[in-house]
Short mmCIF file of C-alpha atoms and ligand atoms in Angstrom, two decimals:
data_model
loop_
_atom_site.label_atom_id
_atom_site.label_comp_id
_atom_site.label_asym_id
_atom_site.label_seq_id
_atom_site.Cartn_x
_atom_site.Cartn_y
_atom_site.Cartn_z
CA MET X 29 0.00 0.00 0.00
CA LYS X 30 1.16 3.50 -0.75
CA LEU X 31 -0.66 6.14 1.25
CA LYS X 32 -0.34 9.92 1.43
CA ILE X 33 -1.56 10.23 4.98
CA ARG X 34 -0.93 7.88 7.88
CA PRO X 35 -2.58 9.34 10.96
CA ARG X 36 -1.16 6.44 12.99
CA ILE X 37 2.34 7.89 12.74
CA ASN X 38 1.72 10.32 15.62
CA ARG X 39 0.30 7.47 17.69
CA TRP X 40 3.06 4.99 16.91
CA THR X 41 4.84 5.13 20.27
CA GLU X 42 3.86 6.28 23.73
CA SER X 43 6.51 9.00 23.64
CA ARG X 44 5.08 10.36 20.37
CA ARG X 45 1.56 10.31 21.82
CA ASN X 46 2.69 12.20 24.91
CA LEU X 47 4.48 14.82 22.80
CA VAL X 48 1.65 15.38 20.34
CA TYR X 49 -1.41 14.92 22.53
CA GLY X 50 -0.18 15.51 26.10
CA PRO X 51 -1.82 18.73 27.27
CA SER X 52 0.90 20.01 29.63
CA ILE X 53 3.68 22.35 28.57
CA ALA X 54 6.27 19.85 29.86
CA GLU X 55 4.97 17.09 27.57
CA SER X 56 4.86 19.47 24.60
CA LEU X 57 8.48 20.59 24.75
CA VAL X 58 11.22 19.70 22.26
CA GLN X 59 14.84 20.57 23.10
CA PRO X 60 17.03 21.53 20.09
CA HIS X 61 20.68 20.40 19.82
CA PHE X 62 23.62 20.98 17.46
CA VAL X 63 25.93 18.11 16.55
CA VAL X 64 29.45 18.58 15.16
CA SER X 65 32.25 16.24 14.07
CA GLY X 66 35.03 15.15 16.43
CA GLU X 67 35.20 13.91 19.97
CA ASP X 68 34.81 15.60 23.33
CA VAL X 69 33.69 18.85 21.66
CA ASN X 70 31.42 21.06 23.76
CA GLU X 71 31.48 24.64 22.47
CA GLU X 72 29.36 27.48 23.74
CA ILE X 73 27.28 29.42 21.24
CA PRO X 74 27.40 33.22 21.44
CA GLY X 75 24.04 34.66 22.43
CA MET X 76 22.65 31.26 23.41
CA PRO X 77 23.74 30.48 26.98
CA GLY X 78 23.07 26.85 27.89
CA VAL X 79 23.02 25.63 24.29
CA ASN X 80 26.26 24.15 22.97
CA ARG X 81 27.64 22.61 19.81
CA GLN X 82 28.59 19.08 20.76
CA SER X 83 30.28 16.09 19.24
CA LYS X 84 28.19 12.96 19.30
CA ASP X 85 29.77 11.43 22.45
CA VAL X 86 28.98 14.60 24.42
CA LEU X 87 25.53 14.93 22.85
CA VAL X 88 24.57 11.40 23.87
CA ARG X 89 25.46 12.29 27.49
CA THR X 90 23.54 15.58 27.28
CA ILE X 91 20.42 13.90 25.93
CA ALA X 92 20.70 11.11 28.51
CA GLU X 93 20.64 13.77 31.23
CA ASP X 94 17.70 15.54 29.59
CA VAL X 95 15.81 12.26 29.34
CA SER X 96 16.43 11.49 33.01
CA MET X 97 14.95 14.90 33.88
CA GLY X 98 11.89 14.15 31.79
CA ILE X 99 12.50 15.67 28.36
CA ALA X 100 11.60 12.98 25.84
CA ALA X 101 11.62 14.92 22.57
CA HIS X 102 14.80 16.18 20.93
CA MET X 103 15.56 17.94 17.68
CA ILE X 104 19.04 17.65 16.23
CA PHE X 105 20.69 19.97 13.70
CA PRO X 106 23.82 18.89 11.86
CA VAL X 107 26.66 21.43 11.86
CA MET X 108 29.39 20.95 9.29
CA ASP X 109 32.96 22.18 8.95
CA ASP X 110 33.70 24.12 5.77
CA ASN X 111 35.62 21.16 4.38
CA GLU X 112 32.52 18.95 4.70
CA LYS X 113 30.38 21.29 2.59
CA ASP X 114 29.89 21.42 -1.17
CA SER X 115 27.54 23.15 -3.59
CA LEU X 116 24.99 20.29 -3.44
CA GLY X 117 25.05 19.63 0.30
CA THR X 118 25.96 16.02 -0.43
CA ARG X 119 27.19 15.10 3.04
CA ALA X 120 23.80 15.85 4.59
CA ALA X 121 22.55 12.59 3.04
CA ASP X 122 25.54 10.55 4.25
CA ASP X 123 24.61 7.83 6.77
CA GLU X 124 28.08 8.09 8.32
CA MET X 125 27.89 11.77 9.31
CA PRO X 126 27.67 12.72 13.02
CA LEU X 127 23.93 13.46 12.88
CA GLN X 128 23.11 10.05 11.45
CA LEU X 129 25.53 8.29 13.79
CA VAL X 130 24.20 9.99 16.89
CA VAL X 131 20.60 9.16 15.94
CA GLY X 132 21.65 5.52 15.60
CA ASP X 133 23.40 5.61 19.00
CA LEU X 134 20.46 7.29 20.72
CA LYS X 135 17.89 4.92 19.26
CA GLN X 136 20.01 1.98 20.35
CA LYS X 137 20.26 3.40 23.86
CA PHE X 138 16.72 4.69 24.33
CA GLY X 139 14.57 3.06 21.65
CA ASN X 140 11.08 4.49 21.67
CA GLU X 141 11.53 6.12 25.06
CA ILE X 142 12.59 9.22 23.13
CA VAL X 143 11.25 11.08 20.12
CA LEU X 144 14.05 12.08 17.77
CA MET X 145 13.51 14.83 15.25
CA THR X 146 16.18 15.59 12.68
CA ASP X 147 16.60 18.71 10.61
CA ALA X 148 16.72 18.06 6.89
CA CYS X 149 17.80 21.26 5.18
CA LEU X 150 20.58 22.24 2.82
CA CYS X 151 21.77 25.44 4.49
CA THR X 152 24.09 23.65 6.93
CA SER X 153 25.70 21.41 4.30
CA THR X 154 26.05 23.69 1.26
CA ASP X 155 29.12 25.90 0.84
CA HIS X 156 26.83 28.79 -0.19
CA GLY X 157 24.60 28.46 2.89
CA HIS X 158 21.30 28.49 0.99
CA CYS X 159 18.44 26.13 1.81
CA GLY X 160 18.27 24.97 -1.80
CA LEU X 161 20.49 24.33 -4.79
CA LEU X 162 21.59 27.20 -6.99
CA ASP X 163 21.37 28.03 -10.65
CA GLY X 164 23.46 31.20 -10.76
CA GLN X 165 21.91 33.36 -8.04
CA ASP X 166 18.53 31.59 -8.16
CA ILE X 167 17.47 28.94 -5.66
CA VAL X 168 15.93 26.25 -7.84
CA ASN X 169 12.99 24.33 -6.42
CA ASP X 170 12.68 20.85 -7.86
CA PRO X 171 16.35 19.77 -7.80
CA SER X 172 16.46 21.00 -4.19
CA VAL X 173 13.49 18.77 -3.39
CA GLU X 174 15.34 15.76 -4.87
CA MET X 175 18.25 16.43 -2.54
CA LEU X 176 15.90 16.90 0.45
CA VAL X 177 14.38 13.51 -0.34
CA ARG X 178 17.84 11.91 -0.21
CA ILE X 179 18.60 13.60 3.11
CA SER X 180 15.24 12.59 4.58
CA LEU X 181 15.66 8.97 3.56
CA SER X 182 19.07 8.90 5.24
CA HIS X 183 17.55 10.27 8.47
CA ALA X 184 14.72 7.75 8.28
CA ARG X 185 17.12 4.85 7.70
CA VAL X 186 19.08 5.60 10.86
CA GLY X 187 15.91 5.80 12.95
CA ALA X 188 14.63 9.38 13.17
CA ASP X 189 11.04 9.53 14.45
CA TYR X 190 10.33 12.71 12.51
CA VAL X 191 12.21 14.20 9.60
CA CYS X 192 11.90 17.97 9.87
CA LEU X 193 11.71 19.90 6.62
CA SER X 194 12.83 23.45 7.37
CA ASP X 195 13.60 24.63 3.84
CA MET X 196 10.26 25.98 2.47
CA MET X 197 10.66 24.56 -1.05
CA ASP X 198 7.34 23.85 -2.79
CA GLY X 199 6.17 20.24 -2.89
CA ARG X 200 8.81 18.72 -0.65
CA VAL X 201 6.42 17.17 1.85
CA GLY X 202 4.67 15.17 -0.85
CA ALA X 203 7.98 14.12 -2.39
CA VAL X 204 9.37 12.93 0.95
CA ARG X 205 6.12 11.11 1.83
CA THR X 206 6.14 9.32 -1.53
CA ALA X 207 9.78 8.32 -1.10
CA LEU X 208 9.21 7.02 2.45
CA GLU X 209 6.26 4.95 1.22
CA LYS X 210 8.30 3.58 -1.65
CA GLU X 211 11.10 2.56 0.67
CA GLY X 212 8.66 0.90 3.06
CA MET X 213 9.33 3.36 5.90
CA LYS X 214 5.78 3.68 7.09
CA SER X 215 6.27 4.83 10.65
CA THR X 216 8.61 7.76 9.96
CA GLY X 217 6.89 11.08 10.54
CA ILE X 218 7.29 14.34 8.70
CA MET X 219 7.29 17.60 10.59
CA SER X 220 6.97 20.38 8.08
CA TYR X 221 8.01 23.94 8.67
CA SER X 222 4.87 24.95 6.80
CA VAL X 223 4.66 28.58 7.81
CA LYS X 224 8.21 29.81 8.16
CA TYR X 225 8.86 33.49 7.75
CA ALA X 226 11.98 35.16 6.34
CA SER X 227 12.52 36.45 9.85
CA SER X 228 15.31 38.47 11.41
CA PHE X 229 15.07 36.36 14.56
CA TYR X 230 17.31 33.50 13.32
CA GLY X 231 20.67 35.26 13.82
CA PRO X 232 22.16 33.26 16.73
CA PHE X 233 21.10 29.98 15.10
CA ARG X 234 22.92 30.85 11.87
CA ASP X 235 26.10 31.51 13.85
CA ALA X 236 25.60 28.24 15.73
CA ALA X 237 24.97 26.19 12.59
CA SER X 238 27.33 28.22 10.36
CA SER X 239 24.48 28.42 7.90
CA ALA X 240 24.25 32.10 6.99
CA PRO X 241 23.81 32.57 3.22
CA ALA X 242 27.03 33.62 1.46
CA PHE X 243 25.04 36.18 -0.57
CA GLY X 244 21.44 37.38 -0.67
CA ASP X 245 18.82 36.19 1.78
CA ARG X 246 16.01 33.64 2.17
CA SER X 247 13.14 35.82 0.92
CA SER X 248 12.61 33.86 -2.30
CA HIS X 249 11.40 30.82 -0.33
CA GLN X 250 10.65 31.72 3.30
CA MET X 251 7.43 33.70 3.75
CA ASP X 252 7.29 37.45 3.53
CA VAL X 253 6.97 38.88 7.04
CA ARG X 254 4.26 41.23 5.73
CA SER X 255 2.05 38.51 4.26
CA ASP X 256 -1.42 37.91 5.65
CA TYR X 257 -3.14 34.80 7.04
CA ARG X 258 -4.31 33.53 3.65
CA GLU X 259 -0.84 32.48 2.61
CA ALA X 260 -0.11 30.93 5.99
CA ILE X 261 -3.24 28.82 5.80
CA LEU X 262 -2.58 27.86 2.19
CA GLU X 263 0.95 26.67 3.04
CA ALA X 264 -0.18 24.67 6.06
CA LYS X 265 -3.16 23.11 4.28
CA GLU X 266 -1.02 22.15 1.30
CA ASP X 267 1.48 20.39 3.58
CA VAL X 268 -1.35 18.53 5.28
CA LYS X 269 -2.66 17.40 1.88
CA GLU X 270 0.81 16.26 0.90
CA GLY X 271 1.07 14.19 4.05
CA CYS X 272 2.85 16.02 6.85
CA ASP X 273 2.22 14.65 10.35
CA ILE X 274 2.98 17.89 12.19
CA SER X 275 2.83 21.40 10.76
CA MET X 276 4.95 24.19 12.17
CA VAL X 277 4.68 27.95 12.50
CA LYS X 278 7.97 29.81 12.99
CA PRO X 279 9.05 32.09 14.65
CA GLY X 280 6.71 32.04 17.62
CA LEU X 281 6.36 35.27 19.52
CA SER X 282 5.88 37.67 16.63
CA TYR X 283 3.49 35.23 14.93
CA LEU X 284 1.17 34.09 17.72
CA ASP X 285 -1.80 35.36 15.72
CA VAL X 286 -0.73 33.25 12.74
CA LEU X 287 -0.24 30.24 15.01
CA ARG X 288 -3.79 30.63 16.25
CA GLU X 289 -5.20 30.90 12.72
CA VAL X 290 -3.25 27.88 11.50
CA ALA X 291 -4.21 25.79 14.52
CA ALA X 292 -7.87 26.63 13.91
CA ASN X 293 -7.76 25.79 10.22
CA ILE X 294 -5.86 22.54 9.73
CA GLU X 295 -6.54 18.97 10.69
CA ARG X 296 -3.08 18.09 11.98
CA PRO X 297 -1.15 18.90 15.17
CA VAL X 298 0.66 22.22 15.12
CA ALA X 299 4.14 23.00 16.40
CA VAL X 300 5.70 26.36 17.11
CA TYR X 301 9.42 27.20 17.06
CA ASN X 302 10.53 29.60 19.79
CA VAL X 303 13.59 30.62 17.77
CA SER X 304 17.16 31.59 18.67
CA GLY X 305 16.63 35.37 18.52
CA GLU X 306 13.66 35.09 20.86
CA TYR X 307 15.70 32.95 23.26
CA SER X 308 18.59 35.38 23.11
CA MET X 309 16.36 38.32 23.97
CA VAL X 310 14.92 36.56 27.01
CA MET X 311 18.32 35.37 28.21
CA SER X 312 19.87 38.82 28.00
CA TYR X 313 16.88 40.48 29.64
CA ALA X 314 16.08 38.01 32.40
CA LYS X 315 19.45 37.23 33.97
CA GLU X 316 18.05 36.54 37.43
CA ILE X 317 16.47 33.09 37.73
CA GLU X 318 13.19 34.04 39.46
CA GLN X 319 12.56 36.72 36.88
CA ARG X 320 13.51 34.32 34.09
CA LYS X 321 11.09 31.73 35.40
CA ARG X 322 8.21 34.20 35.15
CA VAL X 323 9.25 35.40 31.69
CA VAL X 324 9.72 31.89 30.31
CA LEU X 325 6.37 30.74 31.70
CA GLU X 326 4.70 33.72 30.08
CA VAL X 327 6.36 32.91 26.74
CA LEU X 328 5.62 29.17 26.80
CA GLY X 329 2.09 29.77 28.07
CA SER X 330 1.40 32.12 25.18
CA PHE X 331 2.20 29.35 22.68
CA LYS X 332 -0.22 26.95 24.37
CA ARG X 333 -2.93 29.58 24.53
CA ALA X 334 -2.51 30.31 20.82
CA GLY X 335 -3.01 26.63 20.03
CA ALA X 336 0.42 24.97 19.84
CA ASP X 337 0.46 21.21 20.45
CA ILE X 338 4.26 21.09 20.33
CA ILE X 339 6.77 23.75 21.41
CA VAL X 340 10.34 23.66 20.16
CA SER X 341 12.29 25.82 22.58
CA TYR X 342 15.83 26.32 23.85
CA HIS X 343 14.20 27.04 27.22
CA ALA X 344 13.02 23.42 27.49
CA ARG X 345 15.95 22.13 29.55
CA GLU X 346 15.93 24.83 32.21
CA ALA X 347 12.14 24.87 32.43
CA VAL X 348 11.99 21.13 33.08
CA ARG X 349 15.12 20.95 35.27
CA GLU X 350 13.92 23.75 37.54
CA GLY X 351 10.42 22.31 37.72
CA TRP X 352 8.81 25.39 36.17
CA VAL X 353 6.56 23.30 33.95
C1 PBG V 19 17.34 25.98 8.67
C2 PBG V 19 16.79 26.49 9.94
C3 PBG V 19 16.88 27.77 10.51
C4 PBG V 19 16.32 27.68 11.77
C5 PBG V 19 15.87 26.37 11.91
N1 PBG V 19 16.14 25.66 10.77
C6 PBG V 19 17.53 28.99 10.05
C7 PBG V 19 17.17 29.67 8.80
O1 PBG V 19 16.11 29.43 8.20
O2 PBG V 19 18.01 30.45 8.38
C8 PBG V 19 16.27 28.78 12.78
C9 PBG V 19 16.09 28.36 14.19
C10 PBG V 19 16.39 29.37 15.21
O3 PBG V 19 16.62 30.57 14.92
O4 PBG V 19 16.41 28.98 16.38
N2 PBG V 19 16.74 26.28 7.50
#
């Protein structure tokens, strides 16, 4: 059988059910991580206190600690050295890269106790830093989708629960769903960044992932920050039709109204990404822990109130460790 939509994917494991359907903030949280090559690497990221770039040995220990505190869902971004990048982002689809290896290690260690989400984009693996392949200065759509399919299949092979498509190319959800069906991978989920704006709030992340575009910007594919709800709903509905299991709105705080509209208009769970710039602002403002607790609870609570089922946030670890949520 080859299906477009498999609603069972979100129910496949208890940890997925808790993440998607659990009503509390704690159950809804996803902690992002950055994995680099090497051993014993644990580098701080400017502007993002508490979030490090880690080699896979260190990352396994970090996630083990998070799991023991009660964070079951984790999103991992691959970070590549310049010498691992090329114009096509080839290494992103390599089963032997640190992201793929760490997913394998974590699944072996924790099985379905954890939900692993992996970022499938081209900006961290291309030498030009764009989320798609180039023809001159243009980001071409369909060849980029072919590459995203290869990356997604690699993530699925090593055991990712959800492949996360953060690129905003047209038609990539359907292409990845079709490929997963063809390869017989019928329990791998797709989380689509359906409504992702060409926002100025991604700065610290781009430093962390060394993924800033070498020229130009992301406005030809990410959504215009001035666009209205119609386009947001169109993008989310299209991804649902193509077979995404979770649809995301990003960033969070400046787009709570959009989050609410999307959550009210689609038939799939909705995630929100509390992005690096938002995290950075809170961390530089609320240096004292009691104040930070109140600010973080206000932020996370606003996502729930607007309709988020899942909250990807760099605040997850502290919020759970300190018992705020
Ligand atoms: C990759 C990607 C980005 C983020 C998540 N996935 C950056 C971008 O689009 O440039 C940003 C996350 C954050 O700021 O925390 N395409």
